[in-house]
JSON list of C-alpha atoms in Angstrom, two decimals:
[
{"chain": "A", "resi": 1, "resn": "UNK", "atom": "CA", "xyz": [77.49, 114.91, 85.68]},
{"chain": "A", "resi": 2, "resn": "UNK", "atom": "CA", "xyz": [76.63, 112.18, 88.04]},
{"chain": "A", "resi": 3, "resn": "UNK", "atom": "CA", "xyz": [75.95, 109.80, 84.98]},
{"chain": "A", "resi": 4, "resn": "UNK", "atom": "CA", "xyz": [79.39, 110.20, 84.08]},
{"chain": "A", "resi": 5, "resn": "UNK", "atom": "CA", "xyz": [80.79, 109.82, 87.18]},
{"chain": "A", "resi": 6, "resn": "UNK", "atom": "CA", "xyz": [79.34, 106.66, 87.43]},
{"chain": "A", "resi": 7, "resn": "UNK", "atom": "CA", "xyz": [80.29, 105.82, 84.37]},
{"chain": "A", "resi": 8, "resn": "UNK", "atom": "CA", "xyz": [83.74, 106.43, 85.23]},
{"chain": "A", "resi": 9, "resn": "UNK", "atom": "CA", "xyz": [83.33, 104.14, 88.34]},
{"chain": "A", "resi": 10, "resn": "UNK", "atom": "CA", "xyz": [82.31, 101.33, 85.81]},
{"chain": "A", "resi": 11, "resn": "UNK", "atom": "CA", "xyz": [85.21, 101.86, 83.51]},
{"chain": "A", "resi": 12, "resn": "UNK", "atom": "CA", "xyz": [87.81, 101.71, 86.21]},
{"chain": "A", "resi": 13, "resn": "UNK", "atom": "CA", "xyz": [86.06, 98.37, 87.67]},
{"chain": "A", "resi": 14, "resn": "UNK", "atom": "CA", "xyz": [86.10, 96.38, 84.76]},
{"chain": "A", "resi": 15, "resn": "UNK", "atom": "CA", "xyz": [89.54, 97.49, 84.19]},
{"chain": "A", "resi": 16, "resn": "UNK", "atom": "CA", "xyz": [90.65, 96.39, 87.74]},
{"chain": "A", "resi": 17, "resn": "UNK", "atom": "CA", "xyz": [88.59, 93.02, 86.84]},
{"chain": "A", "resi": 18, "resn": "UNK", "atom": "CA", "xyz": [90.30, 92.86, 83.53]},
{"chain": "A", "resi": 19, "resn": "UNK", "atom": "CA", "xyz": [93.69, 93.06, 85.30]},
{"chain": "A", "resi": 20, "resn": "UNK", "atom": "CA", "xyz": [92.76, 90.18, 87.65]},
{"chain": "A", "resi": 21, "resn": "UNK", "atom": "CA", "xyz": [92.00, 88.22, 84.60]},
{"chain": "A", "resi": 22, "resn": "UNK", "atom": "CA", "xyz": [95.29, 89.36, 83.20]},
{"chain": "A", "resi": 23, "resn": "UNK", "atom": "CA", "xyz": [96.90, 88.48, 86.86]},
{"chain": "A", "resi": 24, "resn": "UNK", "atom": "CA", "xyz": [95.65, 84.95, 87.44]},
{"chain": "A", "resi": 25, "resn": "UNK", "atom": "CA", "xyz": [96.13, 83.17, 84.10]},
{"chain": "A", "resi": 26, "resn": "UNK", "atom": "CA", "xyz": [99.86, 84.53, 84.06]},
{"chain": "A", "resi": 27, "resn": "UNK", "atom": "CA", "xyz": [99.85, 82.49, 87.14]},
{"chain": "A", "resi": 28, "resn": "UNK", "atom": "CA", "xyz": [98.51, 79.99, 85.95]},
{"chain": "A", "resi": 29, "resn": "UNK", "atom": "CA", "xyz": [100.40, 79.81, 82.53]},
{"chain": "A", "resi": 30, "resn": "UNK", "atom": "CA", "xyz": [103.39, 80.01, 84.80]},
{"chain": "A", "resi": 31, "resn": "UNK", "atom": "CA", "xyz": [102.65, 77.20, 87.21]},
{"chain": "A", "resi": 32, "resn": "UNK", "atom": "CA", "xyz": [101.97, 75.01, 84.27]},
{"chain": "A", "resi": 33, "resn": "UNK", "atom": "CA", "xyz": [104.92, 75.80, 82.06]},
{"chain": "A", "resi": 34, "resn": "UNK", "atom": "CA", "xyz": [106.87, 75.42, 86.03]},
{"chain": "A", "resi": 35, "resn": "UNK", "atom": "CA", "xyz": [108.67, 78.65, 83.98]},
{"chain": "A", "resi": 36, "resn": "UNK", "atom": "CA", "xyz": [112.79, 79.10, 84.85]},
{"chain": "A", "resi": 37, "resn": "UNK", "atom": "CA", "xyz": [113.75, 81.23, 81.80]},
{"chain": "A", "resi": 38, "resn": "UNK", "atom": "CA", "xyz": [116.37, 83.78, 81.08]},
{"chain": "A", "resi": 39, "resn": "UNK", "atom": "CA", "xyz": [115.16, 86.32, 79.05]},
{"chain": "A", "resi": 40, "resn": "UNK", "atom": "CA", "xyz": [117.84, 89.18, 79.78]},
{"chain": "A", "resi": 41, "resn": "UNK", "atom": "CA", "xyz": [120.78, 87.62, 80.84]},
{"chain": "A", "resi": 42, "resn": "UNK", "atom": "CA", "xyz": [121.22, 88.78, 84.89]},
{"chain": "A", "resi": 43, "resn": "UNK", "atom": "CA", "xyz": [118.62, 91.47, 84.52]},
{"chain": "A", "resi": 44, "resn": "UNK", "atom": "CA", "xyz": [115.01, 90.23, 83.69]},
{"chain": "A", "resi": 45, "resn": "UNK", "atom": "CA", "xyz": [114.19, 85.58, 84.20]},
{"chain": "A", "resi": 46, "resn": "UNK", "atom": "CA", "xyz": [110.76, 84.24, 84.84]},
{"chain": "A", "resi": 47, "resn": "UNK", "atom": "CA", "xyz": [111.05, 82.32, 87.81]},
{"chain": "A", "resi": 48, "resn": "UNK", "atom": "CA", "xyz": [108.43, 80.27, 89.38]},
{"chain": "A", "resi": 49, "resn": "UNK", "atom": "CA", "xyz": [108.60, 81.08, 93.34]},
{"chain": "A", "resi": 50, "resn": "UNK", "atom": "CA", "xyz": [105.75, 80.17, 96.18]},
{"chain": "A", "resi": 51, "resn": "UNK", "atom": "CA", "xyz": [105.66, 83.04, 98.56]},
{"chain": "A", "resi": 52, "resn": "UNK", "atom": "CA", "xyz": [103.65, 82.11, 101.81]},
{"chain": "A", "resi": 53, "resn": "UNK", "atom": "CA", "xyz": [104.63, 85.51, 103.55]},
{"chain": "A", "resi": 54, "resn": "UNK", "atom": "CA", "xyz": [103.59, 88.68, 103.31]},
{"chain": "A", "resi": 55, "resn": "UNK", "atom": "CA", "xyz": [105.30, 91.33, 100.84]},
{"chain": "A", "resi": 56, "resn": "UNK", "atom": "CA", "xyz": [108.67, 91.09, 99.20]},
{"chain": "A", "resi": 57, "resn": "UNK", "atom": "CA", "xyz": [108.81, 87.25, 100.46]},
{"chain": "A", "resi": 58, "resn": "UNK", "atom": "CA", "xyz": [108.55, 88.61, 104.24]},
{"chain": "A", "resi": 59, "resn": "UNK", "atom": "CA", "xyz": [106.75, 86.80, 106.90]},
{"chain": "A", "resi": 60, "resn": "UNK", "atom": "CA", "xyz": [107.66, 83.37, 105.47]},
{"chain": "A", "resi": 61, "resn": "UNK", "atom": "CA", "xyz": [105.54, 80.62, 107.48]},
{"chain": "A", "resi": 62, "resn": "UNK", "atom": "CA", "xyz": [103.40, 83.30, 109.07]},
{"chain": "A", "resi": 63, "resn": "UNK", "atom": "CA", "xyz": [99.70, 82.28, 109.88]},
{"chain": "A", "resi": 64, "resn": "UNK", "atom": "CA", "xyz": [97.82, 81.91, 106.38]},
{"chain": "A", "resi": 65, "resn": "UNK", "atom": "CA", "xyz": [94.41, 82.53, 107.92]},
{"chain": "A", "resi": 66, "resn": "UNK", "atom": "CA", "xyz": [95.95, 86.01, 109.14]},
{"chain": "A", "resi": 67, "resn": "UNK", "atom": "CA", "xyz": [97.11, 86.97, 106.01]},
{"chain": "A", "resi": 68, "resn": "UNK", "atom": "CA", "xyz": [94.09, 86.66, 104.13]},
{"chain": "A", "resi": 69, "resn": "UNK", "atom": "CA", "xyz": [91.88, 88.37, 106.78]},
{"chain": "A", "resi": 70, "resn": "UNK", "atom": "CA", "xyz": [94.18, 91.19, 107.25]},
{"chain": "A", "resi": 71, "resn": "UNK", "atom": "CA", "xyz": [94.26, 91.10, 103.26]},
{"chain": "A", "resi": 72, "resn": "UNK", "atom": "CA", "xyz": [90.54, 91.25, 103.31]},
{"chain": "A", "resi": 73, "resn": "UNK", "atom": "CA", "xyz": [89.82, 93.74, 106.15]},
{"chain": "A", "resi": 74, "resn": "UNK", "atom": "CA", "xyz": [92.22, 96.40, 103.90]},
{"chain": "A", "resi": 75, "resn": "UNK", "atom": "CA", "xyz": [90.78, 95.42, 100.88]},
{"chain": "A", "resi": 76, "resn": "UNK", "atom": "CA", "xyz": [87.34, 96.09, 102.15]},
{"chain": "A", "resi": 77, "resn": "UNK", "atom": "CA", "xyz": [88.15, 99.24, 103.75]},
{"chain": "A", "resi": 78, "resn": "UNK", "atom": "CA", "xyz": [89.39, 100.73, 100.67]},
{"chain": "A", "resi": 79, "resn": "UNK", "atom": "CA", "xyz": [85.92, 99.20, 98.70]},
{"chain": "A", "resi": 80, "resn": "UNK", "atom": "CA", "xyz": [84.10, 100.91, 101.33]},
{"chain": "A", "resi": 81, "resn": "UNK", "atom": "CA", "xyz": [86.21, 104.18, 100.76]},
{"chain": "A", "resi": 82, "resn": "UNK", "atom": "CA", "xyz": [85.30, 104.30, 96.86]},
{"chain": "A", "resi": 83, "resn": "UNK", "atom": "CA", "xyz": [81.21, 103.63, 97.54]},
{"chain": "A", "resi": 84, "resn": "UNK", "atom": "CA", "xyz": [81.36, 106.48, 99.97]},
{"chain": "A", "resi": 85, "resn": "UNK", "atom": "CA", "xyz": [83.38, 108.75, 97.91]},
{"chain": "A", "resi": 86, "resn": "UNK", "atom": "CA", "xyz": [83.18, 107.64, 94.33]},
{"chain": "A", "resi": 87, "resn": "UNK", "atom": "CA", "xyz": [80.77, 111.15, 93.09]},
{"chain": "A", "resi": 88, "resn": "UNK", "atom": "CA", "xyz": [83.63, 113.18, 95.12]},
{"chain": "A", "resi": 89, "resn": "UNK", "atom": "CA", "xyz": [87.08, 111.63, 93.97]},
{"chain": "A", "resi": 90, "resn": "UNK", "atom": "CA", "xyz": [88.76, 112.40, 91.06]},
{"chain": "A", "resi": 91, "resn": "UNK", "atom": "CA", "xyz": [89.33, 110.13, 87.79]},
{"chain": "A", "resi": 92, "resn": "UNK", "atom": "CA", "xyz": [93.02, 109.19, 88.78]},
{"chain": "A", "resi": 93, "resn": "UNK", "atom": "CA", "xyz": [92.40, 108.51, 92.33]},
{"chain": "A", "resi": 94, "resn": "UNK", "atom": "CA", "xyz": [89.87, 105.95, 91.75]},
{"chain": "A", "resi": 95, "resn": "UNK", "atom": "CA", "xyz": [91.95, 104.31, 89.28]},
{"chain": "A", "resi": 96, "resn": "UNK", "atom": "CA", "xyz": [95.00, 104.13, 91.98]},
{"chain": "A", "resi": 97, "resn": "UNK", "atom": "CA", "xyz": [92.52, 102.57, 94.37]},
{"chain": "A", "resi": 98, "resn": "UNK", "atom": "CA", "xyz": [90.85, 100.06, 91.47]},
{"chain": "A", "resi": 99, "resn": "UNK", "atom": "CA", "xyz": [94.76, 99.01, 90.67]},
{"chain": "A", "resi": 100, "resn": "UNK", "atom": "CA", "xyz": [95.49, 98.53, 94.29]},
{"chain": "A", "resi": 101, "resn": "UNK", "atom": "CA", "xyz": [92.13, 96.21, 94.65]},
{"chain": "A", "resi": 102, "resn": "UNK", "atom": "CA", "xyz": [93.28, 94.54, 91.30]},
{"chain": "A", "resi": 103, "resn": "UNK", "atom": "CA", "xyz": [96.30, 93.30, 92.70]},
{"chain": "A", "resi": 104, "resn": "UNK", "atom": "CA", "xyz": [94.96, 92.83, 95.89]},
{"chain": "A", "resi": 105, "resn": "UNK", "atom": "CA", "xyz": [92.48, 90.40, 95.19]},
{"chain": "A", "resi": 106, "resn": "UNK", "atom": "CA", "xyz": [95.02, 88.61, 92.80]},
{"chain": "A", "resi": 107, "resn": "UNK", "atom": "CA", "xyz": [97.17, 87.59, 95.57]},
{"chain": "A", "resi": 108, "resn": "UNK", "atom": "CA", "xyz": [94.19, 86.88, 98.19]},
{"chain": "A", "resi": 109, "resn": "UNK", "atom": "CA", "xyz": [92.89, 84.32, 95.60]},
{"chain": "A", "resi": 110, "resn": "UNK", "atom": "CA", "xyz": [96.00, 82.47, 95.42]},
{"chain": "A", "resi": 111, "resn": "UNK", "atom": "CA", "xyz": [96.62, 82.29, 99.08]},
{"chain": "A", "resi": 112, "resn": "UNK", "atom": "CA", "xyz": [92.55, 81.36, 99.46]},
{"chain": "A", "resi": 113, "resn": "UNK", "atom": "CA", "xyz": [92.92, 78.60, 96.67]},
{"chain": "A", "resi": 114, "resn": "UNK", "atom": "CA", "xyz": [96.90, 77.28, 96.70]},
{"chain": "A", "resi": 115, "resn": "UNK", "atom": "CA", "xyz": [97.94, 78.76, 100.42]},
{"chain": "A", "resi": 116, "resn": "UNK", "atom": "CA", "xyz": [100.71, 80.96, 98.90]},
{"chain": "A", "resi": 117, "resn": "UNK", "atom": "CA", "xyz": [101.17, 83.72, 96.35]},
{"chain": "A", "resi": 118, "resn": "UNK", "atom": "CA", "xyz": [102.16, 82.65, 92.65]},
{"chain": "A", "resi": 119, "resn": "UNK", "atom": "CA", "xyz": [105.65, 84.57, 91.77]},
{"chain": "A", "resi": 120, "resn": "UNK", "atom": "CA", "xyz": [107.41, 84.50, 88.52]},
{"chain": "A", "resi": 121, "resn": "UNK", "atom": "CA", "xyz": [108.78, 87.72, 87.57]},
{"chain": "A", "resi": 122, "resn": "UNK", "atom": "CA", "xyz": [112.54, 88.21, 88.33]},
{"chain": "A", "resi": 123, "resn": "UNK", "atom": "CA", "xyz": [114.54, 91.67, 87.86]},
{"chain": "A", "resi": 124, "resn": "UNK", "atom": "CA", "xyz": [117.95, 91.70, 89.21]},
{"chain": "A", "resi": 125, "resn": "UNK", "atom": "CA", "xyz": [118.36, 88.66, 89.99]},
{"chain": "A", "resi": 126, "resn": "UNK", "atom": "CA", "xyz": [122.11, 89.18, 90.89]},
{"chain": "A", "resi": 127, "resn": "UNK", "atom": "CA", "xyz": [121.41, 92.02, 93.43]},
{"chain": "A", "resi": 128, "resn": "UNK", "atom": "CA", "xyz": [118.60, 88.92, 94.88]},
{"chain": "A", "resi": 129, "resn": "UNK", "atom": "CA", "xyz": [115.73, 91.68, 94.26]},
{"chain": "A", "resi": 130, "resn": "UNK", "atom": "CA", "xyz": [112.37, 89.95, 95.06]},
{"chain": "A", "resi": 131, "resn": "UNK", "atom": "CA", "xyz": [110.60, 87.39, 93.03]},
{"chain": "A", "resi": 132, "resn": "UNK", "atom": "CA", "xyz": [106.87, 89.00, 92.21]},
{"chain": "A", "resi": 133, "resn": "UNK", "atom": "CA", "xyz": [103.86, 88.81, 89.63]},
{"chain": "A", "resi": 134, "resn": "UNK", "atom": "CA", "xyz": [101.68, 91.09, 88.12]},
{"chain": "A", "resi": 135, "resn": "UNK", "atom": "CA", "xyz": [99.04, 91.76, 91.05]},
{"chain": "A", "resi": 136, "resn": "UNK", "atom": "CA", "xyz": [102.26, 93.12, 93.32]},
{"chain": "A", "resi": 137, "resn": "UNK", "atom": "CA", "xyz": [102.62, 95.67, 90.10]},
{"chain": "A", "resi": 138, "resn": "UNK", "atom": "CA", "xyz": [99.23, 96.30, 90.54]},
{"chain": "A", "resi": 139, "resn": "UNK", "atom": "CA", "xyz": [99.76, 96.88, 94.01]},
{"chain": "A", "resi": 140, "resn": "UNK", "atom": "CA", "xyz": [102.84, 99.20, 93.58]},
{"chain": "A", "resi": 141, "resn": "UNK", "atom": "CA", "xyz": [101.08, 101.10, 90.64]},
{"chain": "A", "resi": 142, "resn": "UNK", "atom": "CA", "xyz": [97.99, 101.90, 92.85]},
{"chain": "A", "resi": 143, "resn": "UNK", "atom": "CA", "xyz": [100.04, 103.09, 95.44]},
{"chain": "A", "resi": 144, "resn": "UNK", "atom": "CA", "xyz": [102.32, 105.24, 93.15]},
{"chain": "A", "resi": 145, "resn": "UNK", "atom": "CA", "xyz": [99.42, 106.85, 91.16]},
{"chain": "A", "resi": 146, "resn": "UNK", "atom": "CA", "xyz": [97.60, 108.06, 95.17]},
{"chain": "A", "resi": 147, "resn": "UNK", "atom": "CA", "xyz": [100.85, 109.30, 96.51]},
{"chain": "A", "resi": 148, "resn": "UNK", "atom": "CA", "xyz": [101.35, 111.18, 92.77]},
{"chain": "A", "resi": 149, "resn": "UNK", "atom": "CA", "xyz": [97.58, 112.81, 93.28]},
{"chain": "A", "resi": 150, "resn": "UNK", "atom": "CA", "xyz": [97.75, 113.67, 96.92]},
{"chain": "A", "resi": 151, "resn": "UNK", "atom": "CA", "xyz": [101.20, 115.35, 96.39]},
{"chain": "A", "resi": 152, "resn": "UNK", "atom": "CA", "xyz": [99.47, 117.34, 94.00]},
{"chain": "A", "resi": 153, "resn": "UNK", "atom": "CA", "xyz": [96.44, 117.67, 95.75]},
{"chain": "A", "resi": 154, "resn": "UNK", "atom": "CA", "xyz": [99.06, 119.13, 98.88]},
{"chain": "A", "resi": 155, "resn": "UNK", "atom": "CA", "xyz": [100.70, 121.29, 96.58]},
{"chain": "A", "resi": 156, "resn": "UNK", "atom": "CA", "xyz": [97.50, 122.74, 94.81]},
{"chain": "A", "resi": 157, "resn": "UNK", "atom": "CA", "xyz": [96.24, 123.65, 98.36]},
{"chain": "A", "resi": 158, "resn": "UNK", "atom": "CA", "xyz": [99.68, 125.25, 99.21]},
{"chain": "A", "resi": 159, "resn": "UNK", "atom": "CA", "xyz": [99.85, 127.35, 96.14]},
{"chain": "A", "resi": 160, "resn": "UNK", "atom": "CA", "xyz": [95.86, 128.37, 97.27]},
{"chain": "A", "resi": 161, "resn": "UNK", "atom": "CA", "xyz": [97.19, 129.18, 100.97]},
{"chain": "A", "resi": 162, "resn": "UNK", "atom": "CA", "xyz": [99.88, 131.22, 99.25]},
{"chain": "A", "resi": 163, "resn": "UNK", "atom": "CA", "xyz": [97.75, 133.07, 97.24]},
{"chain": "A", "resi": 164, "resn": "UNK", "atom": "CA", "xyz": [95.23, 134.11, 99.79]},
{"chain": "A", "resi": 165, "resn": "UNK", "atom": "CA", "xyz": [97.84, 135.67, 101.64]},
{"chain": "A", "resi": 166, "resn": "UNK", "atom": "CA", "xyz": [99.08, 137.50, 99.01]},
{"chain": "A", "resi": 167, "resn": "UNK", "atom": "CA", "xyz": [95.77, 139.24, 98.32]}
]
């Protein structure tokens, strides 16, 4: 059991390390190519945006030191959170967490090595919905999959309250 946990915890790392891959030469390809493409007409462009703020283009000409130690401190927290807990947390949780670091690390790279976040993908672009790349999905993903397991996780422990009463 505790050889396949840790095999689990390998899997999901060199997927999150695979995604960073994935992350920084789209980045790259995109600062090269200086993309500005329609490819659905007033629904989905590449569009090559530096973000030096925070999410979602906030925080523009905040303190780039800041960002990349707060960045850094919540990053490590959450790597300290799997080595404590990776034999107790379940498969899906870990892989929220890895996607979250994924993504994470993505942007903390560009702001540590170009002082600003690489942006390219474009939804919406009518409604002015936020320029972002592929660690921000990352990001989003992560944080969809841990709010999906601990809403189960609440409503497995309700139905287990609810039962104990009944007996």
């Amino acid at each position: 059991m505790k050889r396949q946990k840790e095999n689990r915890f390998k899997i999901a790392l060199i997927i999150a390390v695979i995604l960073l891959v994935i992350d920084q030469i789209t980045k790259i390809i995109a600062i090269q190519l200086d993309v500005n493409v329609t490819i659905i007409k007033d629904i989905f462009n590449l569009k090559l945006v530096f973000n030096n703020g925070i999410a979602f283009g906030m925080g523009q000409g905040g303190d780039i030191a800041t960002f990349i130690v707060s960045n850094l401190i919540v990053l490590g927290i959450i790597i300290r959170f799997i080595i404590l807990q990776k034999d107790r947390m379940d498969t899906i949780t870990m892989y929220g967490l890895f996607m979250i670091l994924s993504g994470g690390f993505g942007n903390v790279i560009d702001r540590l090595f170009k002082g600003k976040v690489v942006d390219f993908i474009q939804l919406f672009p009518n409604i002015n919905f936020p320029v972002f790349n592929l660690a921000d999905v990352y990001i989003v993903i992560g944080w969809v999959i841990l709010a999906f397991t601990f809403a189960m996780y609440t409503y497995k422990e309700i139905q287990e309250k609810r039962a104990r009463n009944i007996s």
